[in-house]
């Protein structure tokens, strides 16, 4: 199940150095990230785990370029996110990062295939071409018969599959997932994790999954444990390394 | 992306209908209330517009509006006639009188005395009787609404009499008259006859009505009359404006009606704004997701503006359509003032568009500063 990857050879997709994030000011100040050092590699599925409120979503948002860190260095695919404008960041996300959400975040008014093709439309493809490509991808994922179903007509697992197709359709180099299985039952959750490993994970693509679901830990190549805004340990291929 | 914006807007039928309904109702309210206000303002000038057949109104220089009567001495009529370029000039009496009915009741009426010889200023459209009968002794013509007010439900009876200033007045005809602001009955009679219907006064000449000779512009003649007589000379339209401005600026009447109208306007604004604001806020997560996936702020704003303009246009069309139907329906059946000029339509459209655009842009602020909490939830 766990893929053997050589840490030394793997290409670094994300580098975090001493990343901190503060919310609020004065009395209400919250230190969500207190100095994160983390590397994420292509070809690996990295799990971010830890108790509620420890900063997992915050770290994922920083990595994905939708939240600016208060301090520290964050480099994604060779781009220093602190050095590009917000406008460039939006474009960078579109071209390089796929998103998978706990609540799927599908547009309820679009069919499955229309939802899956949205990133291509954002990228400038015509609707027709985008739908064609998204349809092919969905079919590969076993959703060929549900292309024109509305999200409300799909089960949770099917909706998450559409969301995965949407995250992958523009072939990003980094896929970030926030609790992709916690709205699903155990069995469906495992199917989704297998799908992420089989289809999302590629030698030139990194997948980061935030989870507190112990049942999916087995799918990670690397498990970063967080507590109170810090990474307390990183395990690779079953070998734990205390920090 | 516009097809996505369109689907987001119309995807949920009932929500879509709700938004359209909200904006329609707002447009209806705004257009209808404004039209009622316009109708009321128009009424302040109805007596000016009812006096036809003359281009120029000559009056005391201090007159501010149609009911601000500052009688002239008879000599002024001849001075106006003496101005070069005046084709003709005739006297007009306008005042209030009390009508005493057969049953002993009193009713305030507006009394208008027109030139005996030419009958200039007399009503053009008669429902009953003929204008020439006005030359009969004690003859008067009353407006239809006034007749119905004095004798509700009774058919017109030629020769029906009542008294004004202890003089007998004989109704010889029923005319059309625009509803007046005070909604008193309007009574037309000859100038010399009018003098008998009011208590003895030193001066009775309320206005001089004049017409320019062919080839002389009305405005030019107004200037000449003013220069030579020291009186004020206005075209009917200018006098109507002056009267309207007076009512708007100097009386509490438009304020009172205006508050109601403004209230309707604000209720409309609130409904349209609230409806569309709520819609966009409910879609925040969707817009946030699109933005996370790389959609720029400009294109998100574009999508929302497209939705706003679509909803605004449909709601506006339905709303002013309904308002116009309301106007047509009520005008024939009630005394309600209703006047919908083109600028009410334009104004309503601009207001509705502004409301939906502003409210959607207010709500989109939260997408522009994308909070991860919006999407990761
Ligand atoms: N926008 C914000 N403003 C203020 N505080 C915030 C904000 N976002 C997160 N926090 C705080 O930062 C800390 C980390 O939050 P975060 O959402 O990253 O936790 P998490 O590990 O994802 O938790 P969970 O497992 O419950 O999703 C929490 O204490 C949270 O209250
Ligand atoms: Mg979280």
XYZ file of C-alpha atoms and ligand atoms in Angstrom:
652
model
C 0.000 0.000 0.000
C 2.691 2.501 0.994
C 4.807 3.509 -1.922
C 8.546 3.411 -1.467
C 9.980 6.803 -2.146
C 13.497 7.969 -1.710
C 13.402 11.204 0.274
C 16.772 12.218 -1.017
C 15.851 11.993 -4.704
C 12.323 13.320 -4.514
C 11.617 16.758 -5.847
C 10.597 19.292 -3.233
C 7.241 20.875 -4.056
C 6.698 22.910 -0.896
C 9.229 24.321 1.510
C 8.118 25.967 4.754
C 10.745 27.619 6.937
C 9.848 29.013 10.327
C 6.346 29.890 9.140
C 4.203 31.684 11.728
C 0.652 32.931 11.547
C -1.115 35.212 13.983
C -4.791 36.063 13.990
C -6.199 39.109 15.727
C -4.484 41.583 17.968
C -3.968 42.260 21.678
C -6.197 40.208 23.944
C -7.749 38.354 21.019
C -4.409 37.405 19.478
C -4.144 33.763 18.428
C -0.864 32.186 17.414
C -2.141 29.581 14.970
C 1.275 28.622 13.565
C 4.361 28.942 15.765
C 7.308 28.272 13.476
C 6.596 25.530 10.963
C 9.421 23.807 9.114
C 8.108 21.364 6.572
C 9.036 19.944 3.191
C 6.530 18.325 0.876
C 7.764 16.138 -1.944
C 6.444 15.177 -5.338
C 5.274 11.607 -5.574
C 4.331 11.573 -1.905
C 1.070 11.750 -0.060
C 1.698 13.867 3.017
C -0.755 13.758 5.884
C -1.183 16.671 8.268
C -2.714 15.312 11.457
C -3.382 16.622 14.926
C -6.092 17.675 17.376
C -8.769 20.189 16.491
C -7.544 23.766 16.490
C -3.867 22.866 16.221
C -3.495 24.813 12.967
C -3.878 22.200 10.216
C -6.256 24.188 8.034
C -4.239 27.339 8.613
C -1.060 25.641 7.455
C -2.819 24.166 4.422
C -4.170 27.606 3.499
C -0.694 29.097 3.732
C 0.762 26.319 1.593
C -1.996 26.748 -0.988
C -1.439 30.482 -1.190
C -4.814 31.636 0.055
C -3.492 32.917 3.380
C -0.379 35.018 3.897
C 1.876 33.904 6.747
C 2.794 36.472 9.365
C 6.428 35.532 9.078
C 8.687 32.853 7.613
C 9.461 31.541 4.182
C 7.086 29.617 1.950
C 8.211 28.382 -1.445
C 5.879 26.397 -3.674
C 7.186 24.875 -6.902
C 10.138 27.212 -6.839
C 7.977 30.311 -6.361
C 8.426 32.360 -3.217
C 4.817 33.166 -2.355
C 5.854 36.264 -0.420
C 7.327 37.805 -3.517
C 4.335 37.626 -5.845
C 1.318 39.902 -5.902
C -2.155 38.754 -4.917
C -3.177 38.797 -8.536
C -0.249 36.577 -9.496
C -1.094 34.306 -6.585
C -4.608 33.771 -7.930
C -3.204 32.762 -11.284
C -0.538 30.622 -9.629
C -3.203 28.711 -7.721
C -5.230 28.125 -10.854
C -2.270 26.727 -12.744
C -0.538 24.729 -10.014
C -2.822 23.792 -7.161
C -5.860 21.522 -6.976
C -8.309 21.848 -4.095
C -10.406 19.201 -2.388
C -12.720 20.221 0.431
C -14.470 18.471 3.284
C -17.882 19.691 2.058
C -16.902 19.091 -1.605
C -17.840 22.727 -2.453
C -19.447 21.787 -5.761
C -21.583 24.441 -7.435
C -25.112 23.121 -6.880
C -26.442 24.572 -10.129
C -23.905 22.771 -12.331
C -23.927 19.116 -13.373
C -21.134 16.774 -12.341
C -19.188 17.221 -15.549
C -19.735 20.981 -15.587
C -18.401 21.171 -12.048
C -15.361 19.125 -12.938
C -14.554 21.343 -15.904
C -14.659 24.665 -14.040
C -10.855 24.979 -13.551
C -10.359 24.535 -17.292
C -12.924 27.261 -17.982
C -11.134 29.496 -15.499
C -7.946 28.660 -17.414
C -9.541 29.969 -20.591
C -10.758 26.820 -22.324
C -14.093 26.890 -24.146
C -16.974 25.227 -22.359
C -17.233 22.496 -24.984
C -13.608 21.474 -24.814
C -13.525 21.737 -21.028
C -16.594 19.528 -20.650
C -15.063 16.959 -22.991
C -11.861 16.692 -21.017
C -13.600 16.653 -17.643
C -15.963 13.985 -18.936
C -13.061 11.756 -19.907
C -11.465 12.114 -16.496
C -14.743 11.421 -14.683
C -15.257 8.313 -16.789
C -11.811 7.060 -15.820
C -12.911 7.458 -12.230
C -16.006 5.320 -12.758
C -18.407 8.251 -12.943
C -19.146 7.892 -16.654
C -22.839 7.239 -16.075
C -23.352 10.218 -13.755
C -21.835 12.978 -15.864
C -25.029 14.972 -16.120
C -26.330 14.414 -12.624
C -26.734 17.418 -10.344
C -24.678 17.381 -7.137
C -27.855 17.018 -5.079
C -28.543 13.745 -6.892
C -25.131 12.313 -6.021
C -24.030 10.475 -2.894
C -21.314 12.010 -0.736
C -18.701 9.672 -2.167
C -19.750 10.495 -5.725
C -19.667 14.207 -5.006
C -16.164 13.893 -3.606
C -15.141 12.018 -6.732
C -16.404 14.880 -8.857
C -14.458 17.220 -6.582
C -11.315 15.127 -7.065
C -11.786 15.189 -10.817
C -12.178 18.950 -10.589
C -8.967 19.222 -8.543
C -7.027 17.161 -11.081
C -8.508 18.270 -14.379
C -5.988 21.046 -14.910
C -3.145 18.710 -13.936
C -1.728 20.671 -11.021
C 1.574 19.823 -9.365
C 0.155 20.145 -5.879
C -3.183 18.891 -4.573
C -4.381 20.037 -1.163
C -7.242 18.312 0.660
C -8.860 19.492 3.901
C -10.534 16.582 5.679
C -11.631 14.918 2.423
C -13.087 11.869 4.174
C -14.650 13.202 7.351
C -18.050 13.798 5.795
C -18.077 10.211 4.527
C -18.579 6.827 6.139
C -15.498 4.687 6.812
C -15.775 2.541 3.706
C -16.375 5.429 1.305
C -13.584 7.338 3.006
C -11.197 4.525 2.244
C -12.326 4.411 -1.388
C -11.655 8.123 -1.679
C -8.182 7.755 -0.163
C -7.428 4.924 -2.568
C -8.584 7.110 -5.429
C -6.294 9.892 -4.248
C -3.375 7.465 -4.127
C -4.158 5.835 -7.476
C -5.108 8.830 -9.580
C -4.069 12.017 -7.794
C -0.645 10.862 -6.766
C 1.910 10.879 -9.551
C 5.640 11.025 -9.599
C 5.621 14.724 -10.385
C 2.718 15.686 -8.143
C 2.451 16.071 -4.378
C -0.725 15.477 -2.416
C -1.299 17.005 1.020
C -4.177 15.721 3.096
C -5.323 17.292 6.356
C -7.113 14.743 8.495
C -7.834 13.716 12.024
C -9.242 10.399 10.859
C -6.835 7.715 12.166
C -8.251 5.175 9.718
C -6.668 6.924 6.764
C -3.204 7.263 8.320
C -2.136 4.120 6.457
C -2.415 5.957 3.131
C 0.259 8.522 3.943
C 3.870 8.318 2.801
C 4.713 10.939 5.339
C 2.710 11.917 8.364
C 3.313 15.303 9.933
C 1.805 15.487 13.431
C 0.880 18.919 14.656
C 0.023 20.261 18.085
C -0.650 23.831 19.150
C 0.726 25.424 16.012
C 3.856 23.292 15.834
C 4.891 20.136 14.010
C 5.795 17.693 16.736
C 6.853 14.713 14.644
C 7.227 13.539 11.076
C 6.943 9.846 10.242
C 8.037 8.490 6.909
C 7.152 5.054 5.672
C 6.335 4.003 9.176
C 9.577 5.341 10.707
C 8.855 7.994 13.279
C 11.292 10.817 13.833
C 10.700 12.931 16.933
C 11.470 16.655 16.547
C -17.687 32.193 -17.045
C -20.936 33.926 -17.927
C -22.746 30.632 -18.428
C -21.703 29.662 -14.922
C -22.979 32.990 -13.558
C -26.257 32.440 -15.368
C -26.643 28.894 -14.044
C -25.823 30.006 -10.522
C -28.552 32.610 -10.794
C -31.259 30.448 -12.290
C -30.266 27.037 -10.960
C -32.555 27.233 -7.975
C -35.934 28.087 -9.503
C -37.673 29.185 -6.351
C -34.766 31.314 -5.194
C -34.544 32.883 -8.628
C -38.260 33.664 -8.620
C -37.855 35.122 -5.144
C -35.163 37.524 -6.292
C -37.105 38.537 -9.376
C -40.181 39.056 -7.237
C -38.236 41.205 -4.796
C -36.787 43.442 -7.480
C -40.118 43.589 -9.330
C -41.902 44.640 -6.183
C -39.258 47.264 -5.494
C -39.509 48.681 -9.033
C -43.276 48.686 -8.804
C -43.203 50.521 -5.506
C -40.684 53.106 -6.672
C -42.313 53.763 -10.038
C -45.826 53.849 -8.630
C -45.050 56.095 -5.675
C -43.053 58.499 -7.816
C -45.849 58.608 -10.372
C -48.360 59.428 -7.671
C -46.116 62.230 -6.511
C -45.772 63.505 -10.069
C -49.532 63.312 -10.440
C -49.978 65.394 -7.315
C -47.488 67.993 -8.463
C -49.201 68.114 -11.809
C -52.465 68.860 -10.074
C -51.053 72.041 -8.670
C -50.870 73.285 -12.240
C -54.062 71.810 -13.612
C -55.863 75.154 -13.599
C -53.131 76.684 -15.707
C -53.302 73.834 -18.171
C -57.094 73.982 -18.236
C -57.121 77.571 -19.442
C -56.511 77.014 -23.134
C -56.362 79.291 -26.090
C -53.759 81.779 -24.875
C -49.976 81.640 -24.955
C -49.140 84.212 -22.330
C -50.223 84.835 -18.770
C -49.725 88.369 -17.499
C -49.894 88.940 -13.747
C -48.685 91.081 -10.887
C -44.919 90.884 -10.593
C -45.164 89.375 -7.122
C -47.434 86.461 -7.973
C -45.748 83.203 -6.995
C -48.252 80.575 -8.081
C -51.680 80.173 -9.639
C -53.660 80.629 -6.428
C -51.565 83.561 -5.280
C -54.093 86.133 -6.506
C -52.968 89.768 -6.647
C -55.639 91.504 -8.707
C -54.621 94.107 -11.276
C -56.470 97.311 -12.003
C -58.504 97.272 -15.223
C -56.164 99.736 -16.791
C -53.462 97.082 -17.003
C -55.500 95.200 -19.590
C -55.272 98.203 -21.897
C -51.574 98.676 -21.195
C -50.940 95.075 -22.234
C -53.008 95.580 -25.348
C -50.829 98.585 -26.100
C -47.623 96.565 -26.229
C -46.483 96.135 -29.799
C -46.629 92.539 -30.955
C -49.706 91.695 -28.877
C -52.326 90.206 -31.178
C -55.004 90.287 -28.501
C -55.298 90.397 -24.724
C -58.321 89.428 -22.619
C -59.148 89.532 -18.907
C -59.423 86.481 -16.701
C -60.974 86.363 -13.282
C -60.011 83.588 -10.907
C -61.157 83.309 -7.344
C -63.039 81.339 -4.772
C -66.725 81.600 -4.132
C -69.233 79.827 -1.968
C -71.984 77.916 -3.630
C -75.241 77.625 -1.682
C -77.150 74.565 -2.794
C -80.913 73.964 -2.886
C -80.725 72.071 0.385
C -79.010 74.973 2.128
C -75.556 73.433 2.195
C -72.497 75.453 1.265
C -69.608 74.350 -0.897
C -66.437 76.205 -1.763
C -65.943 76.458 -5.539
C -63.248 77.794 -7.833
C -64.760 80.538 -9.945
C -63.259 81.419 -13.302
C -64.503 84.364 -15.349
C -63.566 84.424 -19.025
C -63.701 87.274 -21.488
C -67.349 88.004 -22.425
C -66.684 88.641 -26.068
C -64.250 85.890 -27.001
C -64.735 83.339 -24.200
C -60.953 82.762 -24.300
C -60.043 80.478 -21.412
C -63.380 78.675 -21.416
C -63.263 74.862 -21.433
C -62.860 73.239 -24.817
C -64.359 69.881 -24.088
C -67.965 69.841 -22.957
C -69.768 66.665 -21.954
C -73.142 68.400 -21.796
C -74.513 71.640 -23.183
C -72.767 74.037 -25.512
C -70.262 76.776 -24.929
C -72.407 79.468 -26.500
C -75.002 78.975 -23.747
C -72.468 80.622 -21.448
C -73.690 83.895 -22.933
C -77.153 83.356 -21.355
C -77.930 85.330 -18.216
C -76.512 83.825 -14.990
C -75.075 80.904 -16.973
C -72.213 78.832 -15.663
C -70.441 75.664 -16.764
C -69.261 73.258 -14.090
C -66.659 70.530 -14.309
C -67.922 66.986 -14.226
C -66.042 65.919 -11.099
C -67.429 68.968 -9.289
C -70.982 68.203 -10.363
C -70.617 64.649 -9.089
C -69.227 65.990 -5.842
C -72.170 68.356 -5.284
C -74.874 66.020 -6.489
C -73.553 62.490 -6.190
C -75.222 59.961 -8.412
C -77.551 62.474 -10.037
C -77.645 62.895 -13.798
C -76.958 66.266 -15.385
C -80.037 68.431 -15.426
C -79.799 71.546 -17.658
C -80.988 74.652 -15.908
C -80.214 73.380 -12.447
C -79.530 76.308 -10.166
C -77.665 77.191 -7.017
C -76.596 80.493 -5.484
C -73.335 82.346 -5.250
C -73.205 85.671 -3.395
C -77.028 85.597 -3.286
C -77.125 85.511 -7.073
C -78.723 82.722 -8.994
C -76.347 80.598 -11.071
C -77.725 78.370 -13.837
C -75.782 75.346 -14.966
C -75.828 75.225 -18.741
C -73.053 72.723 -19.347
C -70.681 70.155 -17.922
C -67.056 70.257 -18.901
C -63.890 68.296 -18.519
C -61.353 69.708 -16.105
C -58.143 68.298 -14.744
C -58.452 67.359 -11.073
C -57.260 70.273 -8.968
C -55.082 70.181 -5.920
C -57.849 71.307 -3.578
C -60.405 69.195 -5.460
C -62.990 71.973 -5.319
C -65.551 72.088 -8.104
C -64.573 74.438 -10.933
C -67.192 76.919 -12.185
C -66.705 78.801 -15.457
C -68.646 81.938 -16.254
C -68.305 85.208 -18.145
C -66.019 87.898 -16.712
C -68.841 90.386 -16.106
C -70.992 87.639 -14.650
C -68.207 86.570 -12.275
C -68.198 90.081 -10.808
C -71.731 89.466 -9.591
C -70.901 86.082 -8.082
C -68.347 87.509 -5.656
C -68.689 90.219 -3.007
C -67.911 93.673 -4.304
C -64.181 94.125 -4.682
C -62.183 97.052 -5.963
C -60.115 95.051 -8.448
C -61.186 91.843 -10.152
C -58.645 91.394 -12.920
C -56.641 88.345 -11.809
C -54.755 87.736 -15.021
C -54.506 89.058 -18.523
C -54.316 86.376 -21.179
C -52.493 87.418 -24.311
C -51.340 86.084 -27.619
C -48.439 87.130 -29.789
C -48.810 88.341 -33.343
C -47.655 85.863 -35.946
C -43.903 85.791 -36.300
C -43.183 87.145 -32.843
C -41.756 84.558 -30.479
C -43.702 84.153 -27.251
C -40.613 84.609 -25.118
C -39.772 87.833 -26.897
C -43.265 89.194 -26.325
C -43.120 88.203 -22.635
C -39.987 90.289 -22.327
C -41.584 93.258 -24.061
C -44.685 93.128 -21.862
C -42.585 92.961 -18.729
C -40.418 95.871 -19.866
C -43.337 98.125 -20.749
C -45.826 97.329 -17.986
C -43.699 96.215 -15.051
C -45.980 93.198 -14.765
C -44.881 89.599 -14.990
C -45.541 87.778 -18.283
C -45.049 84.010 -18.488
C -45.879 81.274 -20.926
C -48.370 78.769 -19.590
C -45.595 76.242 -19.214
C -43.327 78.604 -17.308
C -46.199 79.597 -15.051
C -46.927 75.913 -14.409
C -43.277 75.362 -13.467
C -43.275 78.398 -11.225
C -46.378 77.110 -9.472
C -44.914 73.627 -9.053
C -41.655 74.977 -7.702
C -43.624 77.129 -5.273
C -45.530 74.134 -3.957
C -42.333 72.114 -3.746
C -40.292 74.693 -1.932
C -42.754 76.768 0.060
C -45.508 74.502 1.270
C -45.550 71.465 3.504
C -47.889 69.677 1.142
C -45.275 67.958 -1.031
C -43.244 67.200 2.090
C -46.161 65.304 3.560
C -46.933 63.424 0.389
C -43.241 63.223 -0.390
C -42.514 61.429 2.876
C -44.942 58.704 1.951
C -43.412 58.487 -1.494
C -39.908 58.441 -0.065
C -40.952 55.750 2.342
C -42.163 53.647 -0.562
C -38.900 54.340 -2.310
C -36.839 53.231 0.652
C -38.936 50.142 1.236
C -38.287 49.324 -2.418
C -34.585 49.951 -2.031
C -34.474 47.811 1.093
C -36.318 44.930 -0.533
C -34.279 44.901 -3.736
C -31.005 45.441 -1.925
C -31.705 42.901 0.773
C -32.872 40.280 -1.707
C -29.826 40.484 -3.885
C -27.396 40.993 -1.005
C -28.692 37.814 0.601
C -28.400 35.969 -2.685
C -24.748 36.895 -3.120
C -23.929 36.187 0.518
C -25.469 32.749 0.149
C -23.175 32.193 -2.832
C -20.057 33.376 -1.008
C -18.754 29.871 -0.555
C -19.178 29.155 -4.248
C -17.380 32.347 -5.234
C -14.716 31.617 -2.637
C -14.198 28.164 -4.115
C -13.899 29.651 -7.599
C -11.401 32.157 -6.321
C -9.356 29.448 -4.595
C -9.288 27.618 -7.925
C -7.766 30.651 -9.601
C -10.626 32.939 -10.675
C -9.569 36.566 -10.484
C -11.449 39.213 -8.526
C -12.282 41.086 -11.697
C -13.984 38.059 -13.227
C -15.850 37.291 -10.015
C -17.113 40.871 -9.890
C -18.015 40.508 -13.550
C -20.095 37.405 -12.819
C -21.907 39.117 -9.969
C -22.567 42.244 -12.011
C -23.985 40.085 -14.783
C -26.321 38.465 -12.277
C -27.261 41.854 -10.831
C -27.978 43.416 -14.210
C -30.017 40.414 -15.334
C -32.145 40.427 -12.215
C -32.386 44.218 -12.297
C -33.536 44.320 -15.912
C -36.176 41.613 -15.545
C -37.476 42.962 -12.249
C -37.511 46.504 -13.591
C -39.464 45.535 -16.686
C -42.085 43.660 -14.729
C -42.226 46.326 -12.024
C -42.803 49.386 -14.195
C -45.170 47.360 -16.348
C -47.280 46.607 -13.309
C -47.022 50.231 -12.173
C -48.294 51.397 -15.561
C -51.173 48.922 -15.379
C -51.936 50.223 -11.914
C -51.997 53.761 -13.310
C -54.297 52.870 -16.180
C -56.575 50.944 -13.882
C -56.891 53.594 -11.180
C -57.032 56.643 -13.389
C -60.426 55.762 -14.786
C -61.902 54.674 -11.510
C -60.566 56.810 -8.707
C -59.439 60.326 -7.887
C -55.893 59.128 -7.316
C -53.262 61.326 -8.910
C -51.017 59.318 -11.221
C -48.625 60.658 -13.805
C -45.746 58.613 -15.174
C -43.510 60.696 -17.418
C -40.537 59.092 -19.164
C -38.065 60.286 -16.580
C -39.880 58.367 -13.857
C -39.188 55.240 -15.910
C -35.560 56.190 -16.429
C -35.155 57.176 -12.793
C -36.699 53.949 -11.542
C -34.436 51.950 -13.830
C -31.358 53.795 -12.652
C -32.377 53.397 -9.016
C -33.050 49.669 -9.346
C -29.826 49.064 -11.225
C -27.880 51.067 -8.670
C -29.478 49.154 -5.821
C -28.713 45.681 -7.136
C -25.209 46.600 -8.244
C -24.319 48.305 -4.983
C -25.798 45.582 -2.820
C -24.031 42.857 -4.760
C -20.733 44.702 -4.613
C -21.132 45.194 -0.882
C -21.573 41.485 -0.423
C -18.711 40.588 -2.728
C -16.200 42.363 -0.531
C -15.905 39.204 1.485
C -14.839 37.236 -1.567
C -12.295 39.846 -2.574
C -10.533 39.435 0.749
C -10.762 35.679 0.554
C -11.017 34.140 3.997
C -9.954 30.491 4.069
C -12.750 30.038 6.582
C -15.237 30.635 3.761
C -14.019 27.736 1.666
C -12.571 25.345 4.230
C -15.671 24.733 6.209
N -9.634 33.751 10.721
C -9.282 33.442 11.978
N -9.333 34.373 12.947
C -8.964 34.104 14.209
N -8.538 32.914 14.611
C -8.459 31.932 13.706
C -8.831 32.141 12.338
N -8.664 30.966 11.656
C -8.208 30.097 12.564
N -8.088 30.650 13.780
C -7.565 30.007 14.982
O -6.356 29.402 14.679
C -6.244 28.147 15.311
C -6.009 27.071 14.283
O -7.149 26.940 13.479
P -7.293 25.866 12.323
O -8.558 26.056 11.636
O -6.057 25.896 11.509
O -7.328 24.522 13.152
P -7.518 23.020 12.611
O -6.330 22.252 13.083
O -7.819 23.009 11.184
O -8.774 22.557 13.447
P -9.945 21.555 12.994
O -9.387 20.165 13.097
O -11.002 21.810 14.008
O -10.362 21.953 11.624
C -7.520 27.931 16.071
O -7.288 28.294 17.432
C -8.471 28.895 15.433
O -9.420 29.338 16.372
Mg -9.471 22.460 9.950
